CSV table of C-alpha atoms in Angstrom, one decimal:
chain,number,residue,atom,x,y,z
A,1,MET,CA,14.7,39.7,7.9
A,2,ASN,CA,15.2,37.2,4.9
A,3,VAL,CA,17.1,34.4,7.8
A,4,VAL,CA,13.7,34.9,9.8
A,5,ARG,CA,11.4,34.4,6.7
A,6,LYS,CA,14.0,31.4,5.9
A,7,THR,CA,13.4,30.4,10.2
A,8,ILE,CA,9.5,29.9,9.8
A,9,ALA,CA,9.2,28.7,6.6
A,10,LEU,CA,11.8,26.1,7.7
A,11,LEU,CA,9.9,25.5,11.3
A,12,ILE,CA,7.1,25.0,9.1
A,13,ILE,CA,8.5,22.4,6.8
A,14,ILE,CA,9.7,20.6,9.5
A,15,PHE,CA,7.0,20.0,12.1
A,16,ILE,CA,3.5,20.1,10.1
A,17,GLY,CA,4.8,20.1,5.7
A,18,ILE,CA,6.9,16.9,6.3
A,19,PRO,CA,4.5,14.8,9.1
A,20,SER,CA,1.5,15.6,6.8
A,21,LEU,CA,2.9,14.2,3.7
A,22,MET,CA,4.4,11.7,5.4
A,23,ALA,CA,0.7,10.9,7.2
A,24,ILE,CA,-0.4,11.1,3.5
A,25,ILE,CA,1.7,8.8,1.8
A,26,TRP,CA,1.3,6.3,4.4
A,27,ALA,CA,-2.6,6.1,3.8
A,28,VAL,CA,-2.8,6.1,0.0
A,29,GLY,CA,0.3,3.6,0.1
A,30,ILE,CA,-1.9,0.8,2.3
A,31,THR,CA,-4.9,1.7,1.0
A,32,GLN,CA,-3.9,1.6,-2.7
A,33,ALA,CA,-2.6,-1.9,-1.4
A,34,VAL,CA,-6.3,-2.7,0.5
A,35,VAL,CA,-8.2,-2.4,-2.3
A,36,SER,CA,-6.0,-4.0,-5.6
A,37,PRO,CA,-7.4,-6.7,-7.5
A,38,GLU,CA,-4.5,-9.0,-6.0
A,39,PHE,CA,-5.4,-8.1,-1.9
A,40,LEU,CA,-9.0,-9.0,-2.9
A,41,SER,CA,-9.2,-12.0,-5.5
A,42,ASP,CA,-4.9,-13.2,-6.0
A,43,LEU,CA,-4.2,-12.9,-2.0
A,44,PRO,CA,-6.9,-15.0,-0.5
A,45,ARG,CA,-6.4,-18.1,-3.3
A,46,GLU,CA,-2.4,-18.4,-2.6
A,47,ILE,CA,-4.0,-18.8,1.4
A,48,ILE,CA,-6.2,-21.0,0.4
A,49,ASN,CA,-3.6,-23.0,-1.5
A,50,LYS,CA,-1.5,-23.4,1.5
A,51,VAL,CA,-4.0,-24.1,4.3
A,52,PRO,CA,-3.7,-27.9,3.7
A,53,ASN,CA,0.1,-28.0,4.0
A,54,MET,CA,0.0,-26.2,7.0
A,55,LEU,CA,-2.0,-28.4,9.0
A,56,ASP,CA,0.3,-31.6,7.9
A,57,GLU,CA,3.3,-29.2,8.9
A,58,VAL,CA,1.4,-28.3,12.5
A,59,LEU,CA,0.5,-31.9,13.4
A,60,GLU,CA,4.8,-32.9,12.5
A,61,ASP,CA,5.7,-30.3,14.8
A,62,VAL,CA,4.1,-31.5,17.8
A,63,ASP,CA,7.0,-33.3,19.7
A,64,ARG,CA,8.5,-30.2,21.0
A,65,GLU,CA,7.9,-30.4,24.7
A,66,TYR,CA,8.7,-26.8,25.1
A,67,VAL,CA,5.9,-25.8,23.0
A,68,ILE,CA,3.5,-28.6,24.1
A,69,THR,CA,3.7,-28.9,27.6
A,70,ASP,CA,0.5,-30.6,28.0
A,71,GLU,CA,1.1,-34.3,28.1
A,72,ARG,CA,-2.8,-35.1,27.8
A,73,ALA,CA,-2.6,-32.3,24.0
A,74,ARG,CA,0.7,-33.9,23.6
A,75,VAL,CA,-0.9,-37.6,23.2
A,76,TRP,CA,-4.1,-36.2,20.9
A,77,VAL,CA,-2.1,-34.5,18.5
A,78,ARG,CA,0.2,-37.1,18.3
A,79,ALA,CA,-2.8,-39.7,17.0
A,80,PHE,CA,-3.4,-37.2,14.7
A,81,ALA,CA,-0.4,-36.9,13.2
A,82,SER,CA,0.2,-40.7,12.5
A,83,ALA,CA,-3.1,-41.9,11.4
A,84,ASN,CA,-2.6,-43.2,8.0
A,85,THR,CA,-5.1,-40.4,6.2
A,86,SER,CA,-3.3,-36.8,6.4
A,87,PRO,CA,-5.2,-33.6,7.2
A,88,LYS,CA,-4.6,-32.8,3.5
A,89,GLU,CA,-6.1,-35.8,2.4
A,90,LEU,CA,-8.9,-35.8,4.1
A,91,LEU,CA,-10.0,-32.4,3.5
A,92,GLU,CA,-9.7,-32.9,-0.3
A,93,GLU,CA,-11.3,-36.6,-0.2
A,94,ILE,CA,-14.7,-35.2,2.1
A,95,GLY,CA,-14.8,-32.1,-0.5
A,96,VAL,CA,-13.7,-29.0,1.7
A,97,MET,CA,-10.5,-28.0,-0.6
A,98,ALA,CA,-13.3,-28.3,-3.8
A,99,TRP,CA,-15.8,-26.1,-1.8
A,100,LEU,CA,-12.5,-23.7,-0.9
A,101,GLU,CA,-11.3,-23.6,-4.4
A,102,ASN,CA,-14.8,-23.0,-5.9
A,103,GLU,CA,-17.3,-21.7,-3.5
A,104,LEU,CA,-15.1,-19.7,-1.2
A,105,SER,CA,-12.8,-18.3,-4.2
A,106,ARG,CA,-15.8,-17.3,-6.6
A,107,SER,CA,-17.1,-15.1,-3.9
A,108,VAL,CA,-13.4,-13.2,-3.5
A,109,GLU,CA,-13.3,-13.2,-7.1
A,110,ASP,CA,-16.9,-11.4,-7.2
A,111,ILE,CA,-15.8,-9.1,-4.7
A,112,GLY,CA,-13.1,-8.3,-6.8
A,113,LYS,CA,-15.0,-7.6,-9.6
A,114,ILE,CA,-17.2,-5.6,-8.1
A,115,PHE,CA,-14.5,-3.2,-7.0
A,116,ARG,CA,-12.9,-3.1,-10.1
A,117,GLY,CA,-15.8,-2.1,-11.5
A,118,GLU,CA,-16.3,-5.4,-14.1
A,119,MET,CA,-19.8,-6.2,-12.0
A,120,ARG,CA,-23.0,-4.5,-11.3
A,121,PRO,CA,-23.1,-4.0,-7.2
A,122,ARG,CA,-24.5,-6.4,-5.6
A,123,THR,CA,-24.8,-8.3,-2.1
A,124,ILE,CA,-22.3,-11.3,-2.2
A,125,MET,CA,-23.4,-14.3,0.5
A,126,LEU,CA,-21.1,-17.4,0.8
A,127,ASN,CA,-22.9,-20.2,1.0
A,128,LEU,CA,-21.8,-23.1,3.6
A,129,ARG,CA,-23.9,-25.6,2.9
A,130,PRO,CA,-21.6,-27.5,1.1
A,131,LEU,CA,-19.0,-27.1,3.6
A,132,LYS,CA,-21.3,-28.1,6.1
A,133,SER,CA,-21.9,-31.0,3.7
A,134,ALA,CA,-18.5,-32.0,3.6
A,135,LEU,CA,-17.9,-31.6,7.4
A,136,LYS,CA,-20.8,-35.0,7.7
A,137,HIS,CA,-18.8,-37.0,5.4
A,138,GLU,CA,-18.7,-41.3,6.4
A,139,LYS,CA,-15.1,-40.7,5.5
A,140,ILE,CA,-15.1,-38.7,9.1
A,141,ASP,CA,-16.2,-41.5,11.3
A,142,GLN,CA,-12.8,-43.2,9.0
A,143,TYR,CA,-11.0,-40.7,10.3
A,144,LEU,CA,-11.9,-41.2,13.6
A,145,ALA,CA,-11.5,-44.3,14.4
A,146,GLU,CA,-7.5,-44.0,12.9
A,147,VAL,CA,-6.9,-41.6,15.5
A,148,LEU,CA,-8.2,-43.7,18.1
A,149,ASN,CA,-6.2,-47.1,16.9
A,150,LYS,CA,-3.4,-44.9,17.6
A,151,LEU,CA,-3.9,-44.0,20.8
A,152,PRO,CA,-3.2,-46.7,24.2
A,153,SER,CA,-5.8,-48.8,25.8
A,154,CYS,CA,-7.8,-47.4,28.7
A,155,SER,CA,-7.5,-48.1,32.1
A,156,ASP,CA,-10.0,-48.9,34.3
A,157,GLU,CA,-10.0,-45.2,35.5
A,158,GLN,CA,-9.4,-43.7,32.4
A,159,MET,CA,-12.7,-45.8,31.1
A,160,ARG,CA,-14.6,-44.2,34.5
A,161,GLU,CA,-13.6,-40.7,33.1
A,162,TRP,CA,-14.1,-41.6,29.2
A,163,ILE,CA,-17.7,-42.3,30.2
A,164,ALA,CA,-18.1,-39.5,32.7
A,165,GLU,CA,-17.0,-36.9,30.0
A,166,ALA,CA,-18.8,-38.0,27.0
A,167,ASP,CA,-22.3,-37.3,28.3
A,168,ASP,CA,-21.4,-33.2,28.2
A,169,LEU,CA,-18.0,-32.9,26.0
A,170,ASP,CA,-17.0,-29.7,24.6
A,171,GLY,CA,-13.6,-30.4,23.3
A,172,LEU,CA,-11.3,-33.4,23.1
A,173,GLU,CA,-8.5,-32.1,25.6
A,174,GLU,CA,-11.1,-33.5,28.5
A,175,LEU,CA,-11.4,-36.8,27.4
A,176,PRO,CA,-8.4,-39.2,28.6
A,177,PRO,CA,-5.8,-39.9,25.8
A,178,CYS,CA,-6.9,-43.9,25.3
A,179,ARG,CA,-8.5,-46.0,23.1
A,180,PRO,CA,-11.9,-47.3,24.9
A,181,GLN,CA,-12.5,-50.7,24.2
A,182,ASP,CA,-16.0,-50.1,22.6
A,183,LEU,CA,-14.9,-48.4,19.3
A,184,ALA,CA,-17.9,-48.2,17.9
A,185,ALA,CA,-19.3,-46.1,20.7
A,186,ALA,CA,-16.1,-44.1,21.3
A,187,VAL,CA,-16.2,-42.9,17.5
A,188,LYS,CA,-19.8,-42.2,18.1
A,189,ILE,CA,-19.4,-39.9,21.1
A,190,LEU,CA,-17.3,-38.3,18.7
A,191,ARG,CA,-19.3,-38.2,16.0
A,192,SER,CA,-21.8,-36.6,18.0
A,193,ASN,CA,-19.9,-34.3,19.2
A,194,TRP,CA,-18.4,-32.9,15.4
A,195,THR,CA,-22.1,-33.0,14.0
A,196,GLN,CA,-23.2,-30.5,17.1
A,197,GLU,CA,-20.1,-28.6,16.1
A,198,VAL,CA,-20.8,-28.7,12.6
A,199,GLU,CA,-24.4,-27.7,13.0
A,200,ASP,CA,-23.2,-24.5,15.0
A,201,ILE,CA,-21.7,-22.8,11.7
A,202,PRO,CA,-24.6,-20.7,9.8
A,203,ASN,CA,-25.4,-21.6,6.4
A,204,GLU,CA,-24.6,-18.6,4.5
A,205,VAL,CA,-22.0,-16.1,5.9
A,206,GLU,CA,-22.3,-12.7,4.3
A,207,MET,CA,-19.5,-10.8,2.5
A,208,LEU,CA,-20.3,-8.1,1.1
A,209,ARG,CA,-23.5,-5.7,1.9
A,210,VAL,CA,-25.0,-3.3,-1.0
A,211,GLU,CA,-27.4,-1.3,0.3
A,212,GLY,CA,-29.5,2.1,-1.1
A,213,ARG,CA,-29.0,2.9,-4.8
A,214,TRP,CA,-25.7,3.0,-6.7
A,215,HIS,CA,-25.5,6.4,-8.6
A,216,PHE,CA,-22.4,4.9,-10.6
A,217,ARG,CA,-22.4,4.3,-14.2
A,218,ASP,CA,-24.6,0.4,-15.5
A,219,SER,CA,-21.5,-1.7,-16.0
A,220,GLY,CA,-20.6,-1.4,-11.8
A,221,ALA,CA,-19.4,1.0,-9.9
A,222,ASP,CA,-15.3,1.3,-10.5
A,223,ILE,CA,-14.4,1.5,-6.7
A,224,ILE,CA,-10.9,0.9,-6.8
A,225,HIS,CA,-10.0,3.8,-8.9
A,226,PHE,CA,-12.8,5.9,-6.8
A,227,VAL,CA,-11.2,5.7,-3.8
A,228,LEU,CA,-7.8,6.3,-5.4
A,229,SER,CA,-9.2,9.1,-7.2
A,230,LEU,CA,-9.9,10.7,-3.3
A,231,THR,CA,-6.8,9.1,-1.6
A,232,PHE,CA,-4.9,11.3,-4.1
A,233,PHE,CA,-6.9,14.2,-3.5
A,234,LEU,CA,-5.3,14.1,0.1
A,235,PHE,CA,-1.6,15.3,-1.0
A,236,PHE,CA,-3.2,18.7,-2.1
A,237,PHE,CA,-3.0,19.1,2.2
A,238,PRO,CA,0.6,19.2,2.3
A,239,ALA,CA,1.1,20.9,-0.8
A,240,ILE,CA,-0.4,23.6,0.2
A,241,ILE,CA,1.8,23.8,3.3
A,242,LEU,CA,4.8,23.0,1.4
A,243,ALA,CA,3.8,26.1,-0.9
A,244,VAL,CA,3.1,28.7,2.2
A,245,ALA,CA,6.7,27.8,3.1
A,246,ALA,CA,8.2,28.3,0.2
A,247,LEU,CA,6.2,31.9,-0.3
A,248,ILE,CA,7.6,32.5,2.6
A,249,ALA,CA,11.0,31.8,2.4
A,250,THR,CA,11.8,33.3,-0.9
A,251,SER,CA,9.7,35.1,-3.5
A,252,SER,CA,11.5,33.9,-6.9
A,253,GLY,CA,9.9,31.3,-8.7
A,254,SER,CA,12.8,29.0,-9.1
A,255,GLY,CA,13.3,29.4,-5.4
A,256,ILE,CA,10.0,28.1,-4.5
A,257,LEU,CA,9.9,25.1,-6.7
A,258,ARG,CA,13.6,24.6,-4.7
A,259,TRP,CA,11.9,24.6,-1.6
A,260,ILE,CA,8.8,22.5,-2.0
A,261,GLY,CA,10.8,20.1,-4.6
A,262,VAL,CA,14.0,19.2,-1.9
A,263,SER,CA,10.7,19.7,1.1
A,264,THR,CA,8.9,16.7,-1.1
A,265,LEU,CA,12.1,14.4,-1.4
A,266,VAL,CA,13.2,14.7,2.2
A,267,GLY,CA,9.9,13.6,2.7
A,268,GLY,CA,9.2,10.9,0.5
A,269,ILE,CA,12.5,9.5,1.3
A,270,LEU,CA,12.1,9.5,5.1
A,271,THR,CA,9.0,7.6,4.4
A,272,LEU,CA,11.0,4.9,2.2
A,273,ILE,CA,13.4,4.7,5.3
A,274,LEU,CA,10.8,4.2,7.9
A,275,SER,CA,8.3,2.2,5.8
A,276,LYS,CA,11.3,-0.3,5.3
A,277,PHE,CA,12.4,-0.3,9.3
A,278,ALA,CA,8.6,-1.1,10.2
A,279,GLY,CA,8.5,-4.1,8.1
A,280,ARG,CA,11.6,-5.8,8.8
A,281,PHE,CA,10.4,-4.7,12.7
A,282,LEU,CA,7.3,-6.8,11.9
A,283,GLU,CA,8.8,-9.6,10.6
A,284,TRP,CA,10.5,-9.8,13.8
A,285,GLY,CA,7.8,-9.5,15.5
A,286,ILE,CA,5.5,-12.2,13.4
A,287,GLY,CA,8.6,-15.3,14.2
A,288,ALA,CA,9.1,-14.2,18.0
A,289,PHE,CA,5.4,-13.8,18.6
A,290,PRO,CA,4.3,-17.0,18.9
A,291,PHE,CA,7.3,-18.2,22.0
A,292,SER,CA,6.5,-15.1,23.2
A,293,TYR,CA,3.9,-15.7,25.7
A,294,SER,CA,3.4,-19.2,25.1
A,295,TYR,CA,2.5,-20.7,28.8
A,296,THR,CA,-0.1,-18.0,29.1
A,297,ASP,CA,-1.5,-16.5,26.1
A,298,ILE,CA,-1.9,-18.9,22.7
A,299,PRO,CA,-2.7,-22.5,23.0
A,300,PRO,CA,-0.3,-24.9,22.3
A,301,VAL,CA,-1.2,-26.0,19.5
A,302,ALA,CA,-2.4,-22.5,17.9
A,303,GLU,CA,1.0,-21.5,18.8
A,304,ILE,CA,2.4,-23.6,16.0
A,305,PHE,CA,-0.3,-23.0,13.6
A,306,ILE,CA,1.2,-19.5,14.5
A,307,GLU,CA,4.5,-20.5,13.4
A,308,LYS,CA,3.5,-22.1,10.8
A,309,THR,CA,1.2,-19.2,8.7
A,310,SER,CA,3.6,-16.8,9.4
A,311,ASP,CA,4.6,-16.8,5.8
A,312,ILE,CA,0.9,-15.6,5.1
A,313,TYR,CA,1.4,-12.9,7.6
A,314,LEU,CA,4.8,-12.0,6.0
A,315,GLY,CA,3.3,-11.9,2.3
A,316,VAL,CA,0.2,-9.6,3.0
A,317,VAL,CA,2.9,-7.6,5.0
A,318,ASP,CA,4.9,-7.3,2.3
A,319,HIS,CA,1.9,-6.5,0.1
A,320,LEU,CA,1.0,-3.6,2.4
A,321,PHE,CA,4.2,-2.1,2.1
A,322,SER,CA,4.6,-2.8,-1.5
A,323,GLY,CA,2.3,-0.1,-1.6
A,324,VAL,CA,3.8,3.0,0.6
A,325,ASN,CA,7.0,2.1,-1.1
A,326,MET,CA,5.6,3.0,-4.3
A,327,VAL,CA,4.0,6.0,-3.2
A,328,CYS,CA,7.3,7.2,-2.0
A,329,GLY,CA,8.5,6.1,-4.7
A,330,VAL,CA,6.2,8.2,-6.7
A,331,VAL,CA,6.8,11.6,-4.4
A,332,CYS,CA,10.6,11.7,-4.5
A,333,ILE,CA,10.5,11.6,-8.2
A,334,VAL,CA,8.0,14.7,-7.7
A,335,GLY,CA,10.4,16.1,-5.7
A,336,ILE,CA,13.5,15.7,-8.1
A,337,VAL,CA,11.5,16.9,-10.9
A,338,LEU,CA,10.6,19.7,-8.9
A,339,ILE,CA,14.6,20.6,-8.4
A,340,ALA,CA,15.0,20.2,-11.6
A,341,LEU,CA,12.5,23.0,-12.8
A,342,SER,CA,14.0,25.5,-10.3
A,343,TYR,CA,17.0,25.4,-11.9
A,344,ALA,CA,15.5,25.7,-15.4
A,345,VAL,CA,13.7,28.5,-14.8
A,346,VAL,CA,17.2,30.4,-13.3
A,347,ARG,CA,18.9,29.2,-16.8
A,348,GLU,CA,16.0,30.5,-18.8
A,349,ALA,CA,16.0,34.1,-16.8
A,350,LYS,CA,16.0,37.3,-19.6
A,351,PRO,CA,19.4,38.5,-19.1
A,352,THR,CA,19.4,42.0,-17.9
A,353,PRO,CA,19.9,45.1,-20.7
A,354,ALA,CA,23.7,46.8,-20.6
A,355,PRO,CA,23.8,50.4,-19.8
A,356,GLU,CA,24.1,52.9,-22.4
A,357,SER,CA,27.5,54.1,-23.4
A,358,LYS,CA,28.7,57.9,-21.8
A,359,THR,CA,29.9,58.8,-25.3
A,360,GLN,CA,28.3,61.6,-27.0
A,361,GLN,CA,27.4,60.3,-30.5
A,362,PRO,CA,28.5,62.7,-33.4
A,363,LYS,CA,26.0,65.6,-35.0
A,364,PRO,CA,24.7,63.9,-38.0
A,365,GLN,CA,25.5,65.9,-41.0
A,366,PRO,CA,23.4,68.2,-43.7
A,367,PRO,CA,23.1,66.4,-46.7
A,368,GLN,CA,26.5,67.9,-49.3
A,369,PRO,CA,24.2,69.2,-53.1
A,370,THR,CA,25.6,67.2,-55.8
A,371,PRO,CA,28.1,69.8,-58.2
A,372,GLN,CA,25.0,70.1,-60.7
A,373,ALA,CA,22.8,71.4,-57.9
A,374,ALA,CA,25.2,73.7,-56.3
A,375,GLU,CA,26.2,75.3,-60.1
A,376,ASP,CA,22.5,75.7,-60.8
A,377,GLU,CA,22.1,77.2,-57.4
A,378,THR,CA,24.4,79.9,-58.4
A,379,LYS,CA,22.9,80.0,-61.5
A,380,THR,CA,19.6,81.1,-60.2
A,381,GLY,CA,21.2,82.8,-56.9
A,382,THR,CA,19.1,81.2,-54.4
A,383,ALA,CA,22.5,79.1,-52.4
A,384,THR,CA,22.3,79.4,-49.4
A,385,PRO,CA,25.0,81.5,-47.1
A,386,ALA,CA,26.6,78.7,-46.4
A,387,GLU,CA,26.3,77.4,-49.5
A,388,ALA,CA,27.3,80.9,-51.5
A,389,PRO,CA,31.0,81.3,-52.6
A,390,LYS,CA,32.9,83.8,-50.7
A,391,SER,CA,34.4,86.9,-52.4
A,392,GLU,CA,37.8,87.3,-53.7
A,393,SER,CA,38.7,90.3,-51.3
A,394,GLU,CA,36.7,93.2,-49.9
A,395,PRO,CA,37.4,96.7,-51.1
A,396,GLU,CA,39.6,97.9,-48.4
A,397,LYS,CA,38.4,101.5,-46.4
A,398,PRO,CA,40.5,103.9,-47.2
A,399,GLY,CA,43.2,104.8,-44.3
A,400,THR,CA,43.2,108.0,-42.1
């Protein structure tokens, strides 16, 4: 009967208890990473600082023919790469970097403050008007002229194609990679197309919406700690399953603690191993993905950009999995503590009482009177039969 109970308990732990514990660890770990202040404010700021350098690196790697197979696209990208002004310098001069570091960073920081309870909840709108003004800067015309000057002169056929495509231009890839004779007119065409694209950008973008009344404290809603508290309550579900399985397996307190502790430790270790494996797999996938389907699914320049931005993806992945690894560590510590407590309960158990001795204890003797008390009793004739002195001789009966 004991073997059957332990088998049932083991099946419950293997197929229900440990899988549910692993799922909760993943949910709590990723939630904790996503709502953390670092993920909401520090990580976006780090990405913003890396983007300009990545644009320069993308343009430096356009000579790989196995990446960009369209010859016309390669000529255009080479012209952008060989311009006197680099993309990073252009973004700084026209004010895009200032908008990223000020307007965008401030909006992201306000969202983090709201989630941490440092600011009263409100709708956060990202103002795109300064960005649109920066993208219309006169420096854009100079940059376009520099790019066109790096192209070869147009032939008559290419010039006719230029004129035909300029009336309904959807992108640079439709234009022949050459420099028209009237450079000012060509810059005007490109500028008109660029301005139209900029005008399609909305003036504001809603980054966080707050609707209805908030029933939190007046200083703000500490949403991060509130959400984390709710996620940690999810551990009650696997805890109840493991406790029921332990009660089925054994009835002793030390045994129950040991069953729960071992199951918790195994679940934490398995989740940690799975997290490490999944992280390495994603790193491999991010590194291999840009060149996996390059000829059909991903545009050439976008493919290089994905490759250069892989460090950002890896940073996000590492941050997400660090939360899972931390929760795994806490779960493993809880399992070790429960196992240690199970052995402590055994040591502190009361010893069983020793059996009584079967030898007969001697009967207590009546107290002996003192000599003075015996003499007094003799005089008064109150001596007990046991204490009265025996007569020296008995009268002899007459013989027959």
